[in-house]
Short mmCIF file of C-alpha atoms in Angstrom, two decimals:
data_model
loop_
_atom_site.label_atom_id
_atom_site.label_comp_id
_atom_site.label_asym_id
_atom_site.label_seq_id
_atom_site.Cartn_x
_atom_site.Cartn_y
_atom_site.Cartn_z
CA MET A 212 49.34 14.15 -98.96
CA SER A 213 49.73 16.80 -101.61
CA SER A 214 50.74 20.29 -100.57
CA THR A 215 47.55 21.90 -101.88
CA ARG A 216 44.42 21.14 -99.90
CA PRO A 217 41.29 19.75 -101.53
CA ILE A 218 38.53 22.10 -102.67
CA TYR A 219 36.12 22.32 -99.74
CA LEU A 220 32.53 21.75 -100.86
CA ASP A 221 31.09 20.39 -97.63
CA TYR A 222 29.71 23.57 -96.04
CA ALA A 223 26.59 21.66 -94.97
CA ALA A 224 28.84 19.55 -92.69
CA THR A 225 30.57 22.54 -91.17
CA THR A 226 32.02 25.91 -92.11
CA PRO A 227 35.33 27.49 -91.24
CA VAL A 228 35.12 30.21 -88.59
CA ASP A 229 35.06 33.62 -90.22
CA GLU A 230 38.28 35.53 -89.39
CA ARG A 231 36.24 38.42 -87.96
CA VAL A 232 34.57 35.93 -85.61
CA ALA A 233 37.82 34.27 -84.51
CA GLU A 234 39.42 37.64 -83.84
CA LYS A 235 36.54 38.68 -81.59
CA MET A 236 36.42 35.35 -79.76
CA PHE A 237 40.06 35.71 -78.78
CA ARG A 238 39.24 38.82 -76.72
CA PHE A 239 37.23 36.71 -74.27
CA MET A 240 39.78 34.14 -73.17
CA THR A 241 43.14 35.41 -72.00
CA VAL A 242 44.16 37.38 -68.92
CA GLY A 243 44.11 40.70 -70.75
CA GLY A 244 40.63 40.02 -72.10
CA ALA A 245 37.12 39.69 -70.72
CA PHE A 246 37.69 36.18 -69.40
CA GLY A 247 35.27 36.43 -66.46
CA ASN A 248 32.43 34.10 -65.59
CA PRO A 249 29.22 35.78 -66.74
CA ALA A 250 27.52 34.43 -63.62
CA SER A 251 29.92 36.30 -61.32
CA ARG A 252 27.91 39.21 -59.92
CA SER A 253 30.49 40.59 -57.52
CA HIS A 254 33.09 42.13 -59.83
CA SER A 255 33.66 43.78 -63.19
CA PHE A 256 35.22 40.66 -64.75
CA GLY A 257 31.85 38.95 -64.46
CA TRP A 258 29.90 42.05 -65.49
CA GLU A 259 31.81 42.60 -68.71
CA ALA A 260 31.52 38.92 -69.68
CA GLU A 261 27.81 39.02 -68.93
CA GLN A 262 27.34 42.13 -71.00
CA ALA A 263 29.11 40.55 -73.97
CA VAL A 264 27.02 37.39 -73.65
CA GLU A 265 23.82 39.43 -73.63
CA GLU A 266 24.93 41.37 -76.71
CA ALA A 267 25.55 38.07 -78.46
CA ARG A 268 22.10 36.89 -77.40
CA GLU A 269 20.65 40.01 -79.03
CA GLN A 270 22.61 39.32 -82.23
CA VAL A 271 21.36 35.75 -82.42
CA ALA A 272 17.81 36.85 -81.67
CA ALA A 273 18.03 39.61 -84.30
CA LEU A 274 18.91 37.18 -87.11
CA VAL A 275 15.86 35.02 -86.39
CA GLY A 276 13.37 37.71 -85.33
CA ALA A 277 13.12 36.57 -81.72
CA ASP A 278 13.20 38.34 -78.36
CA PRO A 279 16.66 37.87 -76.75
CA ARG A 280 14.91 36.40 -73.69
CA GLU A 281 13.72 33.55 -75.92
CA ILE A 282 17.28 32.38 -76.67
CA VAL A 283 18.83 29.64 -74.50
CA TRP A 284 22.50 28.77 -75.07
CA THR A 285 23.35 25.13 -75.64
CA SER A 286 26.42 23.21 -76.78
CA GLY A 287 25.02 22.96 -80.30
CA ALA A 288 21.98 21.96 -82.31
CA THR A 289 22.10 18.36 -81.08
CA GLU A 290 21.72 19.49 -77.49
CA ALA A 291 19.07 22.04 -78.51
CA ASN A 292 17.08 19.27 -80.23
CA ASN A 293 17.42 17.04 -77.17
CA LEU A 294 16.34 19.83 -74.82
CA ALA A 295 13.40 20.85 -76.99
CA ILE A 296 11.99 17.38 -77.65
CA LYS A 297 12.71 15.65 -74.34
CA GLY A 298 12.12 18.82 -72.37
CA ALA A 299 8.69 19.44 -73.91
CA ALA A 300 7.68 15.77 -73.92
CA HIS A 301 8.56 15.39 -70.24
CA PHE A 302 6.92 18.64 -69.19
CA TYR A 303 3.66 18.08 -71.07
CA GLN A 304 3.36 14.30 -70.68
CA LYS A 305 0.24 14.57 -68.55
CA LYS A 306 -1.42 16.16 -71.59
CA GLY A 307 -0.39 13.40 -73.96
CA ARG A 308 2.46 11.13 -74.93
CA HIS A 309 2.36 11.17 -78.73
CA ILE A 310 4.97 12.89 -80.91
CA VAL A 311 5.08 13.30 -84.70
CA THR A 312 8.25 13.73 -86.77
CA VAL A 313 9.57 12.88 -90.25
CA LYS A 314 11.83 10.05 -91.41
CA THR A 315 14.27 12.50 -93.03
CA GLU A 316 15.07 14.35 -89.79
CA HIS A 317 18.61 14.57 -88.46
CA LYS A 318 19.68 11.75 -86.15
CA ALA A 319 19.70 14.22 -83.25
CA VAL A 320 15.91 14.33 -83.60
CA LEU A 321 15.29 10.72 -84.59
CA ASP A 322 17.46 9.23 -81.85
CA THR A 323 15.93 11.55 -79.27
CA CYS A 324 12.49 10.33 -80.33
CA ARG A 325 13.70 6.73 -80.09
CA GLN A 326 14.77 7.40 -76.52
CA LEU A 327 11.32 8.79 -75.71
CA GLU A 328 9.79 5.64 -77.19
CA ARG A 329 11.88 3.62 -74.74
CA GLU A 330 10.39 5.80 -71.99
CA GLY A 331 6.88 4.91 -73.12
CA PHE A 332 6.08 7.75 -75.51
CA GLU A 333 4.58 6.98 -78.92
CA VAL A 334 6.23 8.47 -81.99
CA THR A 335 4.91 8.62 -85.57
CA TYR A 336 7.63 8.91 -88.23
CA LEU A 337 6.11 10.38 -91.41
CA ASP A 338 7.25 9.69 -94.98
CA PRO A 339 7.99 12.82 -97.00
CA GLU A 340 6.96 13.20 -100.63
CA PRO A 341 9.47 11.99 -103.25
CA ASN A 342 10.77 15.59 -103.48
CA GLY A 343 11.62 15.55 -99.77
CA LEU A 344 8.81 17.88 -98.68
CA LEU A 345 6.22 16.99 -96.07
CA ASN A 346 2.65 16.87 -97.28
CA LEU A 347 0.38 18.81 -94.89
CA ASP A 348 -2.44 16.31 -95.32
CA THR A 349 -0.09 13.51 -94.28
CA LEU A 350 0.80 15.49 -91.18
CA GLU A 351 -2.77 16.38 -90.37
CA ALA A 352 -3.85 12.75 -90.66
CA ALA A 353 -1.17 11.76 -88.14
CA LEU A 354 -2.23 14.24 -85.43
CA ARG A 355 -4.18 12.79 -82.53
CA ASP A 356 -5.85 14.13 -79.41
CA ASP A 357 -2.85 13.05 -77.35
CA THR A 358 -0.25 14.56 -79.73
CA VAL A 359 1.82 17.05 -77.75
CA LEU A 360 4.70 17.82 -80.11
CA VAL A 361 5.51 17.94 -83.82
CA SER A 362 9.18 18.18 -84.84
CA VAL A 363 10.03 19.02 -88.46
CA MET A 364 13.36 20.38 -89.63
CA HIS A 365 13.48 23.59 -91.67
CA VAL A 366 16.34 22.84 -94.11
CA ASN A 367 17.35 19.23 -94.60
CA ASN A 368 21.07 18.68 -94.07
CA GLU A 369 21.40 15.98 -96.68
CA ILE A 370 19.19 17.13 -99.56
CA GLY A 371 18.83 20.86 -98.80
CA VAL A 372 15.05 21.09 -99.19
CA ILE A 373 13.13 23.75 -97.23
CA GLN A 374 9.96 22.68 -95.43
CA ASP A 375 6.99 25.05 -95.22
CA ILE A 376 7.23 25.68 -91.47
CA GLN A 377 4.74 28.53 -91.68
CA ALA A 378 2.00 26.19 -92.90
CA ILE A 379 2.97 23.38 -90.52
CA GLY A 380 2.98 25.81 -87.60
CA HIS A 381 -0.48 27.12 -88.44
CA LEU A 382 -1.77 23.58 -88.40
CA THR A 383 -0.14 22.61 -85.10
CA ARG A 384 -1.09 25.86 -83.39
CA SER A 385 -4.74 25.48 -84.42
CA ARG A 386 -4.67 22.09 -82.74
CA GLY A 387 -2.85 23.30 -79.62
CA ILE A 388 0.21 21.15 -80.38
CA LEU A 389 3.75 22.39 -79.81
CA PHE A 390 5.96 22.76 -82.90
CA HIS A 391 9.73 22.28 -82.80
CA VAL A 392 11.95 23.10 -85.78
CA ASP A 393 15.57 22.04 -86.24
CA ALA A 394 16.99 25.07 -88.05
CA ALA A 395 20.68 24.16 -87.86
CA GLN A 396 21.02 24.46 -91.65
CA SER A 397 18.86 27.57 -92.06
CA THR A 398 20.64 30.50 -90.45
CA GLY A 399 22.28 32.84 -92.92
CA LYS A 400 20.62 30.98 -95.78
CA VAL A 401 16.89 31.47 -95.34
CA PRO A 402 15.26 34.51 -93.69
CA LEU A 403 13.58 33.67 -90.39
CA ASN A 404 11.17 35.83 -88.45
CA LEU A 405 10.04 34.07 -85.30
CA ALA A 406 7.93 37.07 -84.31
CA GLN A 407 5.59 36.00 -87.10
CA LEU A 408 6.26 32.29 -87.48
CA PRO A 409 3.97 29.94 -85.53
CA VAL A 410 6.95 28.02 -84.13
CA ASP A 411 7.36 27.21 -80.43
CA LEU A 412 10.88 25.80 -80.30
CA MET A 413 13.74 26.19 -82.77
CA SER A 414 17.27 24.78 -82.67
CA PHE A 415 20.34 26.63 -83.94
CA SER A 416 24.00 25.84 -84.47
CA ALA A 417 26.90 28.27 -84.82
CA HIS A 418 29.28 26.17 -86.86
CA LYS A 419 27.08 25.90 -89.95
CA THR A 420 27.10 29.70 -90.17
CA TYR A 421 30.85 30.51 -89.89
CA GLY A 422 30.83 30.44 -86.10
CA PRO A 423 32.69 28.05 -83.79
CA LYS A 424 31.80 24.43 -83.13
CA GLY A 425 30.50 23.54 -79.68
CA ILE A 426 27.89 26.28 -79.35
CA GLY A 427 24.27 26.54 -80.36
CA ALA A 428 20.98 27.82 -79.05
CA LEU A 429 17.37 26.91 -78.54
CA TYR A 430 14.58 29.39 -79.15
CA VAL A 431 11.86 28.92 -76.55
CA SER A 432 8.75 30.94 -77.34
CA ARG A 433 7.43 33.33 -74.65
CA LYS A 434 4.16 34.17 -76.43
CA PRO A 435 2.61 31.64 -76.29
CA ARG A 436 4.71 30.56 -73.36
CA VAL A 437 6.43 27.21 -73.76
CA ARG A 438 7.82 25.35 -70.79
CA LEU A 439 10.50 22.69 -70.72
CA GLU A 440 11.84 20.23 -68.22
CA ALA A 441 15.58 20.83 -67.90
CA GLN A 442 17.85 18.06 -69.17
CA MET A 443 21.01 19.48 -67.57
CA HIS A 444 20.83 20.28 -63.88
CA GLY A 445 23.13 22.52 -61.86
CA GLY A 446 23.45 26.20 -61.12
CA GLY A 447 20.18 27.20 -62.74
CA HIS A 448 21.73 29.10 -65.63
CA GLU A 449 19.60 30.11 -68.60
CA ARG A 450 16.50 30.54 -66.44
CA GLY A 451 16.87 26.99 -65.18
CA MET A 452 16.52 25.45 -68.61
CA ARG A 453 20.19 24.69 -69.15
CA SER A 454 22.64 24.77 -66.28
CA GLY A 455 26.38 25.04 -66.81
CA THR A 456 28.84 27.93 -66.87
CA LEU A 457 28.40 29.85 -70.09
CA ALA A 458 31.30 29.85 -72.57
CA PRO A 459 31.61 33.54 -73.45
CA HIS A 460 34.19 33.07 -76.23
CA GLN A 461 31.93 30.53 -77.97
CA ILE A 462 28.81 32.60 -77.39
CA ILE A 463 30.46 35.78 -78.64
CA GLY A 464 31.60 33.80 -81.68
CA MET A 465 28.06 32.69 -82.41
CA GLY A 466 26.76 36.23 -81.91
CA GLU A 467 29.33 37.74 -84.24
CA ALA A 468 28.78 35.01 -86.85
CA PHE A 469 25.03 35.64 -86.78
CA ARG A 470 25.55 39.42 -86.95
CA ILE A 471 27.64 38.93 -90.11
CA ALA A 472 25.06 36.52 -91.52
CA ARG A 473 22.31 39.07 -91.00
CA GLU A 474 24.26 41.80 -92.76
CA GLU A 475 25.66 39.77 -95.64
CA MET A 476 23.03 37.13 -96.24
CA GLY A 477 21.35 38.76 -99.22
CA ALA A 478 24.45 39.26 -101.34
CA GLU A 479 26.07 36.03 -100.16
CA GLN A 480 23.13 33.81 -101.04
CA GLU A 481 22.92 35.38 -104.48
CA ARG A 482 26.58 34.58 -105.12
CA LEU A 483 26.24 31.03 -103.78
CA ARG A 484 23.19 30.40 -105.92
CA MET A 485 25.18 31.46 -109.00
CA LEU A 486 28.00 29.05 -108.07
CA ARG A 487 25.60 26.21 -107.28
CA ASP A 488 23.70 26.69 -110.55
CA ARG A 489 26.98 26.75 -112.46
CA LEU A 490 27.98 23.44 -110.87
CA TRP A 491 24.64 21.84 -111.69
CA ALA A 492 24.81 23.14 -115.28
CA GLY A 493 28.27 21.62 -115.62
CA LEU A 494 27.17 18.18 -114.42
CA SER A 495 23.51 17.77 -115.32
CA ASP A 496 24.10 17.22 -119.05
CA MET A 497 25.79 13.88 -118.29
CA GLU A 498 23.66 10.79 -118.80
CA GLU A 499 21.81 9.32 -115.82
CA VAL A 500 22.48 12.16 -113.38
CA TYR A 501 19.69 13.02 -110.95
CA LEU A 502 19.09 15.86 -108.50
CA ASN A 503 17.77 14.61 -105.15
CA GLY A 504 15.21 16.79 -103.41
CA ASP A 505 12.91 19.48 -104.69
CA PRO A 506 14.62 21.67 -107.34
CA VAL A 507 12.83 24.87 -106.24
CA HIS A 508 12.26 24.64 -102.48
CA ARG A 509 15.92 24.26 -101.56
CA VAL A 510 18.71 26.36 -100.12
CA ALA A 511 20.92 28.24 -102.56
CA ASN A 512 24.20 26.57 -101.69
CA HIS A 513 23.26 22.93 -101.85
CA LEU A 514 23.13 20.08 -104.40
CA ASN A 515 22.61 16.38 -103.78
CA ILE A 516 23.27 14.46 -106.96
CA SER A 517 23.00 10.78 -107.82
CA PHE A 518 25.38 9.56 -110.51
CA ASN A 519 23.63 6.37 -111.53
CA PHE A 520 25.71 3.19 -111.88
CA VAL A 521 28.58 4.67 -109.86
CA GLU A 522 28.93 3.84 -106.18
CA GLY A 523 29.23 6.90 -103.96
CA GLU A 524 32.14 5.86 -101.82
CA SER A 525 34.32 4.97 -104.80
CA LEU A 526 33.36 8.28 -106.37
CA ILE A 527 34.49 10.13 -103.26
CA MET A 528 37.74 8.17 -103.41
CA ALA A 529 38.20 9.28 -107.02
CA LEU A 530 37.44 12.86 -106.01
CA LYS A 531 40.31 13.09 -103.57
CA ASP A 532 40.93 16.71 -104.59
CA ILE A 533 37.40 17.69 -103.59
CA ALA A 534 35.98 17.49 -100.05
CA VAL A 535 32.37 16.34 -100.41
CA SER A 536 30.24 13.80 -98.62
CA SER A 537 28.38 10.75 -99.78
CA GLY A 538 24.79 9.81 -99.11
CA SER A 539 26.01 6.26 -99.16
CA ALA A 540 26.91 4.89 -95.77
CA CYS A 541 28.98 2.01 -97.11
CA THR A 542 31.62 2.64 -94.46
CA SER A 543 29.20 1.42 -91.84
CA ALA A 544 28.94 -2.31 -91.35
CA SER A 545 25.26 -2.27 -92.27
CA LEU A 546 25.83 -1.37 -95.95
CA GLU A 547 22.65 0.64 -95.81
CA PRO A 548 22.41 3.52 -98.23
CA SER A 549 21.32 6.95 -96.98
CA TYR A 550 18.15 6.69 -94.89
CA VAL A 551 17.12 10.13 -96.15
CA LEU A 552 17.22 9.14 -99.81
CA ARG A 553 15.53 5.85 -98.99
CA ALA A 554 12.72 7.79 -97.30
CA LEU A 555 12.21 9.70 -100.57
CA GLY A 556 11.64 6.37 -102.25
CA ARG A 557 14.84 6.58 -104.30
CA ASP A 558 16.07 3.26 -105.70
CA ASP A 559 18.90 1.71 -103.76
CA GLU A 560 21.28 2.19 -106.69
CA LEU A 561 20.55 5.91 -106.78
CA ALA A 562 20.80 6.16 -103.01
CA HIS A 563 24.20 4.46 -103.14
CA SER A 564 25.32 6.80 -105.92
CA SER A 565 24.68 10.14 -104.27
CA ILE A 566 27.09 12.95 -103.51
CA ARG A 567 26.31 16.11 -101.56
CA PHE A 568 27.96 19.32 -102.79
CA SER A 569 27.52 22.39 -100.60
CA VAL A 570 29.22 25.65 -101.47
CA GLY A 571 29.97 28.51 -99.10
CA ARG A 572 31.60 31.82 -98.26
CA TYR A 573 35.07 30.86 -99.48
CA THR A 574 34.11 28.91 -102.62
CA THR A 575 35.38 30.52 -105.82
CA LEU A 576 34.36 30.32 -109.45
CA GLU A 577 37.63 28.52 -110.16
CA ASP A 578 36.74 25.91 -107.51
CA ILE A 579 33.48 25.19 -109.30
CA ASP A 580 35.03 24.94 -112.74
CA ARG A 581 37.76 22.62 -111.46
CA THR A 582 35.14 20.51 -109.65
CA ILE A 583 33.12 20.07 -112.83
CA VAL A 584 36.19 18.76 -114.69
CA LEU A 585 37.19 16.41 -111.84
CA VAL A 586 33.69 15.00 -111.28
CA ARG A 587 33.07 14.37 -114.97
CA SER A 588 36.32 12.49 -115.40
CA ALA A 589 35.81 10.46 -112.21
CA VAL A 590 32.29 9.45 -113.21
CA GLU A 591 33.51 8.44 -116.68
CA LYS A 592 36.36 6.42 -115.19
CA LEU A 593 34.10 4.59 -112.74
CA ARG A 594 31.41 3.95 -115.30
CA ALA A 595 34.02 2.31 -117.52
CA LEU A 596 34.59 0.00 -114.53
CA SER A 597 30.92 -0.54 -113.74
CA PRO A 598 29.10 -3.71 -114.82
CA LEU A 599 25.82 -1.89 -114.19
CA TRP A 600 26.73 0.87 -116.65
CA GLU A 601 27.68 -1.81 -119.20
CA MET A 602 24.32 -3.53 -118.73
CA TYR A 603 22.50 -0.20 -118.98
CA GLN A 604 24.34 0.55 -122.25
CA ASP A 605 23.33 -2.89 -123.54
CA GLY A 606 19.71 -2.07 -122.79
CA VAL A 607 19.34 -4.44 -119.83
CA ASP A 608 16.67 -3.38 -117.35
CA LEU A 609 18.45 -3.78 -114.01
CA LYS A 610 15.16 -4.28 -112.20
CA THR A 611 14.58 -7.53 -114.10
CA VAL A 612 17.93 -9.04 -113.08
CA ALA A 613 17.87 -11.72 -110.38
CA TRP A 614 20.62 -10.36 -108.13
CA VAL A 615 22.45 -12.59 -105.71
CA ALA A 616 22.17 -10.42 -102.61
CA HIS A 617 24.71 -11.08 -99.90
CA MET B 108 38.62 6.29 -93.71
CA ALA B 109 42.15 5.46 -94.69
CA TYR B 110 42.83 2.93 -97.42
CA SER B 111 45.98 0.84 -97.63
CA ASP B 112 48.51 1.72 -100.33
CA LYS B 113 47.68 -1.54 -102.12
CA VAL B 114 43.96 -0.72 -102.27
CA ILE B 115 44.75 2.74 -103.62
CA ASP B 116 47.16 1.29 -106.21
CA HIS B 117 44.57 -1.20 -107.51
CA TYR B 118 41.84 1.43 -107.37
CA GLU B 119 43.84 4.00 -109.30
CA ASN B 120 45.38 1.51 -111.74
CA PRO B 121 42.92 -1.35 -111.92
CA ARG B 122 44.31 -4.44 -113.67
CA ASN B 123 42.40 -6.40 -116.31
CA VAL B 124 39.34 -4.18 -116.61
CA GLY B 125 36.97 -5.17 -119.38
CA SER B 126 34.76 -7.88 -120.77
CA LEU B 127 35.22 -11.16 -122.61
CA ASP B 128 32.72 -12.74 -124.99
CA LYS B 129 30.10 -14.33 -122.76
CA ALA B 130 29.00 -16.69 -125.55
CA ASP B 131 32.51 -18.11 -126.08
CA PRO B 132 32.57 -21.73 -124.75
CA HIS B 133 36.04 -21.04 -123.28
CA VAL B 134 34.73 -18.13 -121.20
CA GLY B 135 33.12 -18.42 -117.79
CA THR B 136 31.23 -15.45 -116.31
CA GLY B 137 30.46 -14.84 -112.66
CA MET B 138 28.27 -11.94 -111.54
CA VAL B 139 27.74 -11.55 -107.81
CA GLY B 140 26.40 -8.93 -105.43
CA ALA B 141 23.43 -6.62 -105.86
CA PRO B 142 23.02 -2.90 -106.56
CA ALA B 143 20.91 -2.61 -103.42
CA CYS B 144 23.90 -3.74 -101.33
CA GLY B 145 26.18 -1.22 -103.05
CA ASP B 146 28.40 -3.70 -104.85
CA VAL B 147 28.23 -5.85 -107.96
CA MET B 148 31.22 -7.74 -109.32
CA LYS B 149 31.45 -9.25 -112.78
CA LEU B 150 34.41 -11.60 -113.27
CA GLN B 151 35.18 -13.43 -116.50
CA ILE B 152 37.78 -16.11 -117.12
CA GLN B 153 39.07 -17.56 -120.36
CA VAL B 154 40.11 -21.18 -119.90
CA ASN B 155 42.24 -23.27 -122.28
CA ASP B 156 41.78 -26.95 -123.03
CA ALA B 157 44.23 -27.89 -120.28
CA GLY B 158 41.94 -26.22 -117.72
CA VAL B 159 44.28 -23.29 -117.14
CA ILE B 160 42.97 -19.72 -116.84
CA GLU B 161 44.67 -17.83 -119.67
CA ASP B 162 42.94 -14.51 -119.25
CA ALA B 163 40.68 -12.75 -116.77
CA ARG B 164 38.63 -9.55 -116.90
CA PHE B 165 36.50 -7.73 -114.35
CA LYS B 166 34.08 -4.88 -113.90
CA THR B 167 32.99 -3.81 -110.43
CA TYR B 168 30.39 -1.39 -109.10
CA GLY B 169 31.30 -0.76 -105.51
CA CYS B 170 33.63 0.96 -103.09
CA GLY B 171 37.40 1.20 -103.53
CA SER B 172 37.97 -2.02 -101.59
CA ALA B 173 35.58 -3.95 -103.82
CA ILE B 174 37.30 -2.65 -106.94
CA ALA B 175 40.74 -3.49 -105.49
CA SER B 176 39.64 -6.98 -104.41
CA SER B 177 38.46 -7.86 -107.90
CA SER B 178 41.48 -6.30 -109.59
CA LEU B 179 43.86 -8.26 -107.35
CA LEU B 180 41.90 -11.45 -107.95
CA THR B 181 42.32 -11.19 -111.75
CA GLU B 182 46.08 -10.90 -111.26
CA TRP B 183 46.17 -13.94 -109.03
CA ILE B 184 44.06 -16.29 -111.11
CA LYS B 185 45.81 -15.78 -114.45
CA GLY B 186 47.93 -18.87 -115.17
CA LYS B 187 46.24 -20.91 -112.44
CA THR B 188 44.28 -24.10 -113.02
CA LEU B 189 40.58 -24.03 -112.20
CA GLU B 190 41.25 -26.08 -109.07
CA GLU B 191 43.95 -23.67 -107.89
CA ALA B 192 41.76 -20.64 -108.59
CA ALA B 193 38.81 -22.21 -106.78
CA ALA B 194 41.00 -22.68 -103.72
CA ILE B 195 41.67 -18.94 -103.28
CA LYS B 196 40.23 -17.80 -99.95
CA ASN B 197 38.75 -14.40 -99.19
CA THR B 198 41.05 -14.15 -96.18
CA GLU B 199 44.11 -14.17 -98.49
CA ILE B 200 42.66 -11.24 -100.46
CA ALA B 201 41.72 -9.36 -97.30
CA GLU B 202 45.20 -9.89 -95.88
CA GLU B 203 47.02 -8.85 -99.06
CA LEU B 204 44.98 -5.62 -99.30
CA ALA B 205 44.95 -5.02 -95.51
CA LEU B 206 41.17 -4.59 -95.58
CA PRO B 207 39.57 -3.28 -92.38
CA PRO B 208 36.83 -5.42 -90.79
CA VAL B 209 33.97 -3.41 -92.39
CA LYS B 210 35.41 -4.18 -95.82
CA ILE B 211 35.87 -7.94 -95.42
CA HIS B 212 32.65 -8.48 -97.38
CA CYS B 213 34.44 -7.09 -100.45
CA SER B 214 36.93 -9.97 -100.34
CA VAL B 215 34.09 -12.44 -99.75
CA LEU B 216 32.41 -11.10 -102.86
CA ALA B 217 35.62 -11.64 -104.86
CA GLU B 218 35.82 -15.25 -103.69
CA ASP B 219 32.16 -15.72 -104.65
CA ALA B 220 32.90 -14.19 -108.07
CA ILE B 221 35.66 -16.62 -109.02
CA LYS B 222 33.60 -19.56 -107.78
CA ALA B 223 30.65 -18.36 -109.87
CA ALA B 224 32.81 -17.85 -112.96
CA ILE B 225 34.26 -21.37 -112.64
CA ALA B 226 30.81 -22.86 -112.15
CA ASP B 227 29.55 -21.05 -115.25
CA PHE B 228 32.50 -22.28 -117.30
CA ARG B 229 32.04 -25.86 -116.11
CA SER B 230 28.34 -25.78 -116.93
CA LYS B 231 29.35 -24.93 -120.49
CA SER B 232 32.25 -27.39 -120.69
CA PRO B 233 31.35 -30.35 -118.47
CA GLN B 234 34.60 -32.14 -119.41
CA HIS B 235 36.37 -29.73 -117.03
CA SER B 236 34.19 -30.66 -114.08
CA PRO B 237 36.10 -32.00 -111.12
CA VAL B 238 36.54 -35.75 -111.47
CA ASP B 239 35.74 -37.92 -108.49
CA HIS B 240 38.93 -39.93 -108.11
CA GLU B 241 37.24 -42.86 -106.48
CA VAL B 242 39.38 -45.82 -105.66
CA PRO B 243 38.02 -48.64 -107.81
CA GLN B 244 36.70 -51.43 -105.68
CA ARG B 245 38.96 -54.36 -105.73
CA LEU B 246 37.29 -57.51 -106.79
CA SER B 247 37.77 -60.25 -104.37
CA ALA B 248 39.58 -63.14 -105.85
#
């Protein structure tokens, strides 16, 4: 391993904890700090931990325009998605057992829906448009009298597109259907105001927004009141919705991270957009390079690019000085390319050739310029090795070739 | 995932990259795999009149292990007879490159590629097809 670390451009996977956050978290762990159990009512150790937890709840609620009493702590967005979808489906199953979601959702939503199918629920998985956005007419056509829940993510983790949750929420609310939104990728990137948004349940994660891993939250609307069946049973914490001793250091970390996001979001997103646009400008003039997902309705820090005729995993191997992720899942035994890009109707070649670049708080202009040089040379090197590129240059239409699939 | 040093070496310094003239009667071309599966290998061999592979070239679209498997294969087959080259097993390639189980298909693809290249060459030059060395029936006296 070289002494210098790769350039980190995978902020959609996770972010480093902001130093201000880490410093504050440390004050809630050791003997000299506020290490108490927030559920302890009989002494000041418990009181001070509880007070800090409630302040953090206010900070999280403030970023998303919610009432602090609508925030339930979880271990992360995966647990929040599980609690929202299973909790609502179980609680309202007498009303109906049909759920609607989208094929490009995170696995934490899709696998939860699969589990409900095993329990006898019916789930409709909608195709998005080729730009990654959900068509409202498609959604409306899928709603039935026994539909109890619609789950659509706000910002897609893989392609960065932003769904119109305002419009979706109006539709579901007019039909008396609950609406859950996975917003793990949204906080600090897109303004959210749950006081106005017709959303009933929303999942959050700390570690995508410069907070610690292992903590997240679920917004559970009070007006209209949404009820959930608990998935974790125990001491009745979080108004019975999620038992388990709270982790003040994690919670304080999430609160502080969301406080910083609220204060710095405007300027930060402007800077990230400049970096992202510079990266795209530096790569998009190459031949056969495609942006995946809608070019306008997308978060400012995110690019998903297909470099046609180059396989994603080998490109990542060539880009060893850059930390990015591939839409290609060639490392799995299935050899299936990204299910998200497939759902957009992208050709298999393009799905296999995709790389996700996501910039963040610590990305510099120099990082971007260096990345452009490295990516261009890697793509050129691999294209020189690629029989598909050779055929393309010779004018062969790859769709007409009789491939020997294996 | 971690790659073996040999995979990285072949990936970073691939041997015998390029193309030979497909129309040349001494050249056999094998193209295997499919873009939809994430790997396509093109292997070409140039065979002399004695049936020995004098030169080999490859181009591969695929992961690092697929590129390394085809690069290694071109090294191995140069100087071999068609029969010797056809006898190379994917397990030998997988072992040499220390491929993990999920990458075994890359070595299978390389074995398929050499077999396809040999078949293509033999279809062009039938005199190099394997001869059935049947024992002539002895006439009874």
